[in-house]
Amino acid sequence: MIAWLLDHSTSRSAEIYIDNLPEHASDISRAITTSPILQHFASAFRGTLVDSEADAVAGHDVRSRVTYHGKNAATCGQLKQCGLDDGIPHACYTCSHFQPWLDGPHEEFLRELMAERANLATELGLDSPVTKRRDKLIGAVQNVIQLCHARRSELNAAAEGNA
């Protein structure tokens, strides 16, 4: 996310911004809790992007697989112990156990969410709490898509460097 916000092509150069000393933790925490914009980004996607199912915690267990319209999309690191196992439940993208796969259908899921929000906005208005209720989820899915783009760039750069 930091790399994307700074318009960096990879996350390597942005690592300095997350390499903080413990004595800075309270200042960082205060900045995040007092800024609505930072809160939005900090609390959206909380899981871990993985390159594939094989790289995920519990990826060896097919019960942990999360699908979207029959397409494999992610792994649940807790083997879906929350009980939400019908497709990609909306709560997954904001769960710390969610491990979306690099090639998962995240853009397709985002398009569905955006269409749903547009329909609600037409019916209820943009300021309706019902319309706004998906904004955090939409932000989390957008975070995942941005992380996927950054990771693909890293992988492409590494492949070009090895060629």
GROMACS .gro file of C-alpha atoms in nm:
model
  163
    1MET     CA    1   0.000   0.000   0.000
    2ILE     CA    2   0.280   0.242   0.089
    3ALA     CA    3   0.455   0.168  -0.241
    4TRP     CA    4   0.133   0.225  -0.432
    5LEU     CA    5   0.059   0.553  -0.252
    6LEU     CA    6   0.412   0.674  -0.331
    7ASP     CA    7   0.375   0.559  -0.694
    8HIS     CA    8   0.664   0.312  -0.662
    9SER     CA    9   0.677   0.019  -0.903
   10THR     CA   10   0.783  -0.228  -0.631
   11SER     CA   11   0.757  -0.243  -0.255
   12ARG     CA   12   1.132  -0.280  -0.203
   13SER     CA   13   1.206   0.092  -0.195
   14ALA     CA   14   0.909   0.156   0.034
   15GLU     CA   15   1.033  -0.086   0.299
   16ILE     CA   16   1.214   0.195   0.477
   17TYR     CA   17   0.876   0.344   0.564
   18ILE     CA   18   0.769   0.032   0.754
   19ASP     CA   19   1.104  -0.041   0.917
   20ASN     CA   20   1.027   0.150   1.236
   21LEU     CA   21   1.178   0.138   1.578
   22PRO     CA   22   0.955   0.043   1.873
   23GLU     CA   23   0.981   0.392   2.018
   24HIS     CA   24   0.794   0.527   1.712
   25ALA     CA   25   0.498   0.293   1.758
   26SER     CA   26   0.291   0.529   1.971
   27ASP     CA   27   0.339   0.816   1.724
   28ILE     CA   28   0.238   0.594   1.433
   29SER     CA   29  -0.060   0.458   1.623
   30ARG     CA   30  -0.172   0.812   1.712
   31ALA     CA   31  -0.140   0.924   1.349
   32ILE     CA   32  -0.348   0.632   1.224
   33THR     CA   33  -0.620   0.666   1.488
   34THR     CA   34  -0.662   1.042   1.438
   35SER     CA   35  -0.670   1.039   1.057
   36PRO     CA   36  -0.987   0.909   0.892
   37ILE     CA   37  -0.800   0.859   0.563
   38LEU     CA   38  -0.523   0.653   0.725
   39GLN     CA   39  -0.779   0.457   0.927
   40HIS     CA   40  -0.955   0.361   0.606
   41PHE     CA   41  -0.636   0.220   0.453
   42ALA     CA   42  -0.504   0.069   0.776
   43SER     CA   43  -0.822  -0.121   0.852
   44ALA     CA   44  -0.926  -0.241   0.509
   45PHE     CA   45  -0.732  -0.548   0.394
   46ARG     CA   46  -0.568  -0.720   0.691
   47GLY     CA   47  -0.473  -1.057   0.543
   48THR     CA   48  -0.168  -1.168   0.348
   49LEU     CA   49  -0.136  -1.186  -0.029
   50VAL     CA   50   0.014  -1.517  -0.143
   51ASP     CA   51   0.142  -1.616  -0.485
   52SER     CA   52  -0.057  -1.941  -0.486
   53GLU     CA   53  -0.243  -2.191  -0.273
   54ALA     CA   54   0.085  -2.377  -0.209
   55ASP     CA   55   0.226  -2.064  -0.039
   56ALA     CA   56  -0.068  -2.017   0.197
   57VAL     CA   57  -0.104  -2.120   0.559
   58ALA     CA   58  -0.336  -2.426   0.545
   59GLY     CA   59  -0.298  -2.427   0.165
   60HIS     CA   60  -0.245  -2.802   0.177
   61ASP     CA   61  -0.602  -2.851   0.302
   62VAL     CA   62  -0.875  -2.812   0.038
   63ARG     CA   63  -1.123  -2.722   0.315
   64SER     CA   64  -0.940  -2.391   0.350
   65ARG     CA   65  -0.998  -2.298  -0.016
   66VAL     CA   66  -1.218  -1.995  -0.081
   67THR     CA   67  -1.395  -1.972  -0.416
   68TYR     CA   68  -1.582  -1.709  -0.613
   69HIS     CA   69  -1.842  -1.831  -0.863
   70GLY     CA   70  -1.660  -2.163  -0.887
   71LYS     CA   71  -1.316  -2.004  -0.933
   72ASN     CA   72  -1.046  -2.062  -0.673
   73ALA     CA   73  -0.958  -1.727  -0.519
   74ALA     CA   74  -0.792  -1.755  -0.179
   75THR     CA   75  -0.710  -1.960   0.128
   76CYS     CA   76  -0.849  -1.922   0.478
   77GLY     CA   77  -0.569  -1.966   0.730
   78GLN     CA   78  -0.820  -2.080   0.992
   79LEU     CA   79  -0.988  -2.349   0.782
   80LYS     CA   80  -1.308  -2.143   0.773
   81GLN     CA   81  -1.373  -2.189   1.142
   82CYS     CA   82  -1.587  -1.873   1.131
   83GLY     CA   83  -1.853  -2.078   0.951
   84LEU     CA   84  -1.863  -1.846   0.650
   85ASP     CA   85  -1.784  -2.085   0.369
   86ASP     CA   86  -2.020  -2.007   0.082
   87GLY     CA   87  -1.805  -1.851  -0.189
   88ILE     CA   88  -1.615  -1.540  -0.083
   89PRO     CA   89  -1.807  -1.407   0.213
   90HIS     CA   90  -1.782  -1.031   0.231
   91ALA     CA   91  -1.613  -1.056   0.570
   92CYS     CA   92  -1.314  -1.243   0.426
   93TYR     CA   93  -1.135  -0.948   0.267
   94THR     CA   94  -1.117  -0.768   0.601
   95CYS     CA   95  -1.014  -1.077   0.799
   96SER     CA   96  -0.652  -1.126   0.908
   97HIS     CA   97  -0.671  -1.498   0.817
   98PHE     CA   98  -0.765  -1.430   0.453
   99GLN     CA   99  -0.490  -1.512   0.202
  100PRO     CA  100  -0.595  -1.401  -0.147
  101TRP     CA  101  -0.408  -1.565  -0.432
  102LEU     CA  102  -0.216  -1.354  -0.679
  103ASP     CA  103  -0.422  -1.483  -0.972
  104GLY     CA  104  -0.758  -1.490  -0.792
  105PRO     CA  105  -1.066  -1.328  -0.949
  106HIS     CA  106  -1.042  -1.016  -0.731
  107GLU     CA  107  -1.121  -0.769  -1.013
  108GLU     CA  108  -1.437  -0.964  -1.095
  109PHE     CA  109  -1.543  -0.956  -0.730
  110LEU     CA  110  -1.474  -0.580  -0.717
  111ARG     CA  111  -1.687  -0.520  -1.028
  112GLU     CA  112  -1.974  -0.706  -0.862
  113LEU     CA  113  -1.938  -0.499  -0.544
  114MET     CA  114  -1.922  -0.174  -0.740
  115ALA     CA  115  -2.233  -0.267  -0.940
  116GLU     CA  116  -2.414  -0.353  -0.617
  117ARG     CA  117  -2.313  -0.019  -0.467
  118ALA     CA  118  -2.421   0.171  -0.781
  119ASN     CA  119  -2.764   0.003  -0.766
  120LEU     CA  120  -2.800   0.095  -0.400
  121ALA     CA  121  -2.694   0.454  -0.474
  122THR     CA  122  -2.959   0.478  -0.745
  123GLU     CA  123  -3.228   0.338  -0.517
  124LEU     CA  124  -3.132   0.496  -0.184
  125GLY     CA  125  -2.894   0.781  -0.264
  126LEU     CA  126  -2.517   0.818  -0.224
  127ASP     CA  127  -2.539   0.933   0.138
  128SER     CA  128  -2.745   0.639   0.256
  129PRO     CA  129  -2.575   0.428   0.526
  130VAL     CA  130  -2.690   0.119   0.337
  131THR     CA  131  -2.510   0.243   0.024
  132LYS     CA  132  -2.194   0.324   0.219
  133ARG     CA  133  -2.182  -0.005   0.412
  134ARG     CA  134  -1.969  -0.175   0.145
  135ASP     CA  135  -1.706   0.102   0.125
  136LYS     CA  136  -1.462  -0.065   0.366
  137LEU     CA  137  -1.496  -0.396   0.181
  138ILE     CA  138  -1.451  -0.222  -0.154
  139GLY     CA  139  -1.137  -0.055  -0.014
  140ALA     CA  140  -1.003  -0.391   0.103
  141VAL     CA  141  -1.061  -0.554  -0.237
  142GLN     CA  142  -0.895  -0.254  -0.404
  143ASN     CA  143  -0.599  -0.299  -0.166
  144VAL     CA  144  -0.568  -0.663  -0.271
  145ILE     CA  145  -0.579  -0.571  -0.640
  146GLN     CA  146  -0.308  -0.308  -0.587
  147LEU     CA  147  -0.094  -0.559  -0.399
  148CYS     CA  148  -0.142  -0.808  -0.684
  149HIS     CA  149  -0.026  -0.550  -0.939
  150ALA     CA  150   0.279  -0.464  -0.728
  151ARG     CA  151   0.366  -0.831  -0.677
  152ARG     CA  152   0.332  -0.907  -1.048
  153SER     CA  153   0.567  -0.616  -1.120
  154GLU     CA  154   0.817  -0.759  -0.870
  155LEU     CA  155   0.795  -1.104  -1.027
  156ASN     CA  156   0.834  -0.962  -1.380
  157ALA     CA  157   1.136  -0.754  -1.274
  158ALA     CA  158   1.294  -1.058  -1.110
  159ALA     CA  159   1.233  -1.269  -1.421
  160GLU     CA  160   1.384  -1.000  -1.643
  161GLY     CA  161   1.683  -0.975  -1.410
  162ASN     CA  162   1.739  -1.350  -1.433
  163ALA     CA  163   1.707  -1.356  -1.811
   0.00000   0.00000   0.00000
